Amino acid sequence: MRSEYLPFCRHAIGEEEIAEVVDTLRSAWITTGPKTRRFEEEFAGYVGAPGALALSSCTAALHLALAAARIGPGDEVVTTPFTFAATANVIEHVGARVVLADVEPDTLNLDPAAAEAALTPRTRAIIVVHYAGHPAELNAFTALAAARGLLLVEDAAHALPARYHGRLVGSGTNPVAFSFYATKNLTTGEGGMLTAATELLEAARPLALHGMTSDAWRRYERGGSWAYEVRSPGFKYNMGDIQASLGLWQLRKLTAFQERRRRIVALYNEAFAAEDAFELPVARPGIEHAWHLYPLRLRLDALRIDRDAFLRELAERNIGASVHFIPIHVHPYYRDRYGWRPEDFPVAYDAFRRILSLPVDPRLEDADAADVIEAVLDVARTYRR
Ligand SMILES: *Cc1c(COP(=O)(O)O)cnc(C)c1O
């Protein structure tokens, strides 16, 4: 058994990031400025986006995408129950109604047929989530959005970098929101990025900074003007150069990080394939998975313990694991506001009851993965029915 506790996720900030932050702190400018602009350009270049807007979080990016498209009271937005609360919260933030549709049993991504069935004359947008890093069925959603005149927003918090039939997630013209939260594939501690067509980004950029016509950096440059106008009551969602300093280096290391994630996933897949108490995560043909998460589903009828006890047994063996996600419709706010019952979205609820996420961060050595595998198999064998 492993002697030291292995946390579920550790960040991979290195000396280059630290030196870049120090360089920023010694410079004249510590908030949104030249490094943030450079990070936006390099990020857009990496995913092949028409443009990018660096923000304080992915939540901010999702909120701005809806706000810039003037989605609000009286409108409905269709999304998945199998996601983090932020995806649904932003719909509430703009005053629209959350409409949930169930997920596909294999990928746990929003099911295009279920989403189509949930559309009404009030639907304005669909938010898909690329769960765990597996792209949602973008061809189906793009066609559906075009046919019904809807905005297609992608919550790509897990999907950096992910590819759907040759195209990187974020390379289209619709709004795509990325997260640089501490646990995500690329981290700036806190942060996010919105990619989209230039017109949408131009509407979103002032909204991210109080609705002001020109940002502070430009105002305080030599030759800059003190004057500005507020054209709408915007938000305070800008990223600063300290975060961007981290992002610039994390982006350069991303390819190596992904190689490490794929290696861990290959080790897990090989070790767990023969165990009939497990249902392994899938990667459909034609996609490239970002492997933000390694979600393992238990076959509860093959075990004498439930998922919660399985997690406790792993912790006793010094392995940190987690659960992604408690579905939106079982959280008290959403349950009470919309009157949802757990069985209203049966695929998502069934997955929630038997899913757990194993560590897959790039700091894992092969020996760490071997410890995880040993513990997981030991729990399954000890509690086999
Ligand atoms: C992490 C996460 C978010 C929120 O990201 P922040 O950058 O913390 O706002 C949104 N959606 C999903 C699916 C996430 O996992």
PDB file of N, CA, C and O and ligand atoms in Angstrom, residues 56-60 62 82-87 129-130 155-158 178-181 183-184 190-192 292 324-325, ligand 1:
ATOM      1  N   SER A  56     -11.397  36.471 -15.715  1.00  0.00           N
ATOM      2  CA  SER A  56     -11.097  36.028 -14.354  1.00  0.00           C
ATOM      3  C   SER A  56     -11.514  34.580 -14.113  1.00  0.00           C
ATOM      4  O   SER A  56     -11.073  33.964 -13.151  1.00  0.00           O
ATOM      5  N   SER A  57     -12.376  34.017 -14.972  1.00  0.00           N
ATOM      6  CA  SER A  57     -12.820  32.635 -14.804  1.00  0.00           C
ATOM      7  C   SER A  57     -13.567  32.163 -16.039  1.00  0.00           C
ATOM      8  O   SER A  57     -13.957  32.973 -16.898  1.00  0.00           O
ATOM      9  N   CYS A  58     -13.790  30.864 -16.092  1.00  0.00           N
ATOM     10  CA  CYS A  58     -14.635  30.271 -17.129  1.00  0.00           C
ATOM     11  C   CYS A  58     -16.089  30.676 -16.899  1.00  0.00           C
ATOM     12  O   CYS A  58     -16.844  30.888 -17.848  1.00  0.00           O
ATOM     13  N   THR A  59     -16.466  30.797 -15.635  1.00  0.00           N
ATOM     14  CA  THR A  59     -17.822  31.243 -15.298  1.00  0.00           C
ATOM     15  C   THR A  59     -18.077  32.617 -15.911  1.00  0.00           C
ATOM     16  O   THR A  59     -19.132  32.856 -16.503  1.00  0.00           O
ATOM     17  N   ALA A  60     -17.092  33.516 -15.782  1.00  0.00           N
ATOM     18  CA  ALA A  60     -17.199  34.851 -16.377  1.00  0.00           C
ATOM     19  C   ALA A  60     -17.355  34.742 -17.895  1.00  0.00           C
ATOM     20  O   ALA A  60     -18.157  35.463 -18.502  1.00  0.00           O
ATOM     21  N   LEU A  62     -18.606  32.250 -19.666  1.00  0.00           N
ATOM     22  CA  LEU A  62     -19.946  31.738 -19.992  1.00  0.00           C
ATOM     23  C   LEU A  62     -20.992  32.837 -19.810  1.00  0.00           C
ATOM     24  O   LEU A  62     -21.876  33.036 -20.646  1.00  0.00           O
ATOM     25  N   PHE A  82     -25.320  17.138 -16.275  1.00  0.00           N
ATOM     26  CA  PHE A  82     -24.095  16.488 -15.794  1.00  0.00           C
ATOM     27  C   PHE A  82     -22.915  17.428 -15.945  1.00  0.00           C
ATOM     28  O   PHE A  82     -22.033  17.247 -16.793  1.00  0.00           O
ATOM     29  N   THR A  83     -22.895  18.478 -15.086  1.00  0.00           N
ATOM     30  CA  THR A  83     -21.862  19.501 -15.174  1.00  0.00           C
ATOM     31  C   THR A  83     -21.705  20.185 -13.829  1.00  0.00           C
ATOM     32  O   THR A  83     -22.465  19.944 -12.895  1.00  0.00           O
ATOM     33  N   PHE A  84     -20.711  21.066 -13.775  1.00  0.00           N
ATOM     34  CA  PHE A  84     -20.510  21.897 -12.598  1.00  0.00           C
ATOM     35  C   PHE A  84     -21.588  22.987 -12.562  1.00  0.00           C
ATOM     36  O   PHE A  84     -22.088  23.414 -13.599  1.00  0.00           O
ATOM     37  N   ALA A  85     -21.906  23.451 -11.361  1.00  0.00           N
ATOM     38  CA  ALA A  85     -22.993  24.411 -11.157  1.00  0.00           C
ATOM     39  C   ALA A  85     -22.862  25.660 -12.026  1.00  0.00           C
ATOM     40  O   ALA A  85     -23.879  26.235 -12.450  1.00  0.00           O
ATOM     41  N   ALA A  86     -21.622  26.084 -12.321  1.00  0.00           N
ATOM     42  CA  ALA A  86     -21.409  27.335 -13.055  1.00  0.00           C
ATOM     43  C   ALA A  86     -22.146  27.354 -14.389  1.00  0.00           C
ATOM     44  O   ALA A  86     -22.662  28.404 -14.802  1.00  0.00           O
ATOM     45  N   THR A  87     -22.207  26.204 -15.074  1.00  0.00           N
ATOM     46  CA  THR A  87     -22.836  26.143 -16.398  1.00  0.00           C
ATOM     47  C   THR A  87     -24.300  26.581 -16.318  1.00  0.00           C
ATOM     48  O   THR A  87     -24.801  27.270 -17.209  1.00  0.00           O
ATOM     49  N   VAL A 129     -21.344  20.900 -22.767  1.00  0.00           N
ATOM     50  CA  VAL A 129     -20.155  20.756 -21.914  1.00  0.00           C
ATOM     51  C   VAL A 129     -19.383  19.559 -22.452  1.00  0.00           C
ATOM     52  O   VAL A 129     -19.970  18.502 -22.688  1.00  0.00           O
ATOM     53  N   HIS A 130     -18.103  19.740 -22.663  1.00  0.00           N
ATOM     54  CA  HIS A 130     -17.276  18.618 -23.145  1.00  0.00           C
ATOM     55  C   HIS A 130     -16.799  17.849 -21.909  1.00  0.00           C
ATOM     56  O   HIS A 130     -15.671  18.030 -21.444  1.00  0.00           O
ATOM     57  N   ASP A 155     -19.029  24.982 -23.125  1.00  0.00           N
ATOM     58  CA  ASP A 155     -18.295  25.019 -21.863  1.00  0.00           C
ATOM     59  C   ASP A 155     -17.133  24.039 -22.042  1.00  0.00           C
ATOM     60  O   ASP A 155     -17.303  22.821 -21.949  1.00  0.00           O
ATOM     61  N   ALA A 156     -15.954  24.621 -22.331  1.00  0.00           N
ATOM     62  CA  ALA A 156     -14.769  23.813 -22.624  1.00  0.00           C
ATOM     63  C   ALA A 156     -13.815  23.808 -21.428  1.00  0.00           C
ATOM     64  O   ALA A 156     -12.597  23.693 -21.604  1.00  0.00           O
ATOM     65  N   ALA A 157     -14.379  23.897 -20.219  1.00  0.00           N
ATOM     66  CA  ALA A 157     -13.551  23.909 -19.003  1.00  0.00           C
ATOM     67  C   ALA A 157     -12.652  22.675 -18.926  1.00  0.00           C
ATOM     68  O   ALA A 157     -11.572  22.730 -18.341  1.00  0.00           O
ATOM     69  N   HIS A 158     -13.101  21.564 -19.541  1.00  0.00           N
ATOM     70  CA  HIS A 158     -12.315  20.322 -19.495  1.00  0.00           C
ATOM     71  C   HIS A 158     -11.587  20.061 -20.803  1.00  0.00           C
ATOM     72  O   HIS A 158     -10.859  19.069 -20.893  1.00  0.00           O
ATOM     73  N   PHE A 178     -13.177  28.566 -21.685  1.00  0.00           N
ATOM     74  CA  PHE A 178     -12.145  27.705 -21.094  1.00  0.00           C
ATOM     75  C   PHE A 178     -11.898  28.129 -19.647  1.00  0.00           C
ATOM     76  O   PHE A 178     -12.048  29.310 -19.309  1.00  0.00           O
ATOM     77  N   SER A 179     -11.470  27.172 -18.820  1.00  0.00           N
ATOM     78  CA  SER A 179     -11.161  27.465 -17.420  1.00  0.00           C
ATOM     79  C   SER A 179      -9.687  27.231 -17.129  1.00  0.00           C
ATOM     80  O   SER A 179      -9.111  26.233 -17.579  1.00  0.00           O
ATOM     81  N   PHE A 180      -9.108  28.156 -16.359  1.00  0.00           N
ATOM     82  CA  PHE A 180      -7.726  27.983 -15.885  1.00  0.00           C
ATOM     83  C   PHE A 180      -7.703  27.890 -14.368  1.00  0.00           C
ATOM     84  O   PHE A 180      -6.743  28.293 -13.706  1.00  0.00           O
ATOM     85  N   TYR A 181      -8.794  27.364 -13.809  1.00  0.00           N
ATOM     86  CA  TYR A 181      -8.890  27.115 -12.367  1.00  0.00           C
ATOM     87  C   TYR A 181      -7.760  26.165 -11.944  1.00  0.00           C
ATOM     88  O   TYR A 181      -7.189  25.447 -12.766  1.00  0.00           O
ATOM     89  N   THR A 183      -7.317  23.320 -10.763  1.00  0.00           N
ATOM     90  CA  THR A 183      -7.271  21.882 -11.095  1.00  0.00           C
ATOM     91  C   THR A 183      -7.307  21.611 -12.593  1.00  0.00           C
ATOM     92  O   THR A 183      -7.203  20.457 -13.000  1.00  0.00           O
ATOM     93  N   LYS A 184      -7.456  22.634 -13.415  1.00  0.00           N
ATOM     94  CA  LYS A 184      -7.707  22.400 -14.841  1.00  0.00           C
ATOM     95  C   LYS A 184      -6.410  22.086 -15.604  1.00  0.00           C
ATOM     96  O   LYS A 184      -5.313  22.252 -15.075  1.00  0.00           O
ATOM     97  N   GLU A 190      -6.575  31.105 -10.834  1.00  0.00           N
ATOM     98  CA  GLU A 190      -7.941  31.419 -11.244  1.00  0.00           C
ATOM     99  C   GLU A 190      -7.830  32.084 -12.606  1.00  0.00           C
ATOM    100  O   GLU A 190      -6.938  32.910 -12.814  1.00  0.00           O
ATOM    101  N   GLY A 191      -8.747  31.778 -13.506  1.00  0.00           N
ATOM    102  CA  GLY A 191      -8.724  32.446 -14.804  1.00  0.00           C
ATOM    103  C   GLY A 191      -9.581  31.718 -15.812  1.00  0.00           C
ATOM    104  O   GLY A 191     -10.048  30.606 -15.561  1.00  0.00           O
ATOM    105  N   GLY A 192      -9.810  32.371 -16.933  1.00  0.00           N
ATOM    106  CA  GLY A 192     -10.602  31.766 -17.993  1.00  0.00           C
ATOM    107  C   GLY A 192     -10.356  32.478 -19.308  1.00  0.00           C
ATOM    108  O   GLY A 192      -9.682  33.522 -19.342  1.00  0.00           O
ATOM    109  N   HIS A 292      -9.171  15.631 -19.008  1.00  0.00           N
ATOM    110  CA  HIS A 292      -9.131  16.416 -17.769  1.00  0.00           C
ATOM    111  C   HIS A 292      -9.482  15.518 -16.587  1.00  0.00           C
ATOM    112  O   HIS A 292      -8.926  15.661 -15.496  1.00  0.00           O
ATOM    113  N   HIS A 324     -17.362  13.751 -10.134  1.00  0.00           N
ATOM    114  CA  HIS A 324     -17.768  14.799 -11.095  1.00  0.00           C
ATOM    115  C   HIS A 324     -18.909  14.258 -11.932  1.00  0.00           C
ATOM    116  O   HIS A 324     -18.659  13.365 -12.742  1.00  0.00           O
ATOM    117  N   PHE A 325     -20.104  14.694 -11.716  1.00  0.00           N
ATOM    118  CA  PHE A 325     -20.552  15.806 -10.880  1.00  0.00           C
ATOM    119  C   PHE A 325     -21.802  15.391 -10.124  1.00  0.00           C
ATOM    120  O   PHE A 325     -22.487  14.459 -10.535  1.00  0.00           O
TER     121      PHE A 325
HETATM  122  C1  LIG B   1     -14.303  24.262 -13.559  1.00  0.00           C
HETATM  123  C2  LIG B   1     -15.562  24.311 -14.356  1.00  0.00           C
HETATM  124  C3  LIG B   1     -16.232  25.517 -14.630  1.00  0.00           C
HETATM  125  C4  LIG B   1     -15.891  26.813 -13.950  1.00  0.00           C
HETATM  126  O1  LIG B   1     -14.610  27.223 -14.145  1.00  0.00           O
HETATM  127  P1  LIG B   1     -14.080  28.531 -13.351  1.00  0.00           P
HETATM  128  O2  LIG B   1     -12.875  28.940 -14.130  1.00  0.00           O
HETATM  129  O3  LIG B   1     -13.768  28.085 -11.964  1.00  0.00           O
HETATM  130  O4  LIG B   1     -15.161  29.543 -13.391  1.00  0.00           O
HETATM  131  C5  LIG B   1     -17.300  25.507 -15.497  1.00  0.00           C
HETATM  132  N1  LIG B   1     -17.732  24.370 -16.057  1.00  0.00           N
HETATM  133  C6  LIG B   1     -17.152  23.182 -15.797  1.00  0.00           C
HETATM  134  C7  LIG B   1     -17.673  21.964 -16.470  1.00  0.00           C
HETATM  135  C8  LIG B   1     -16.060  23.118 -14.920  1.00  0.00           C
HETATM  136  O5  LIG B   1     -15.499  21.928 -14.628  1.00  0.00           O
END
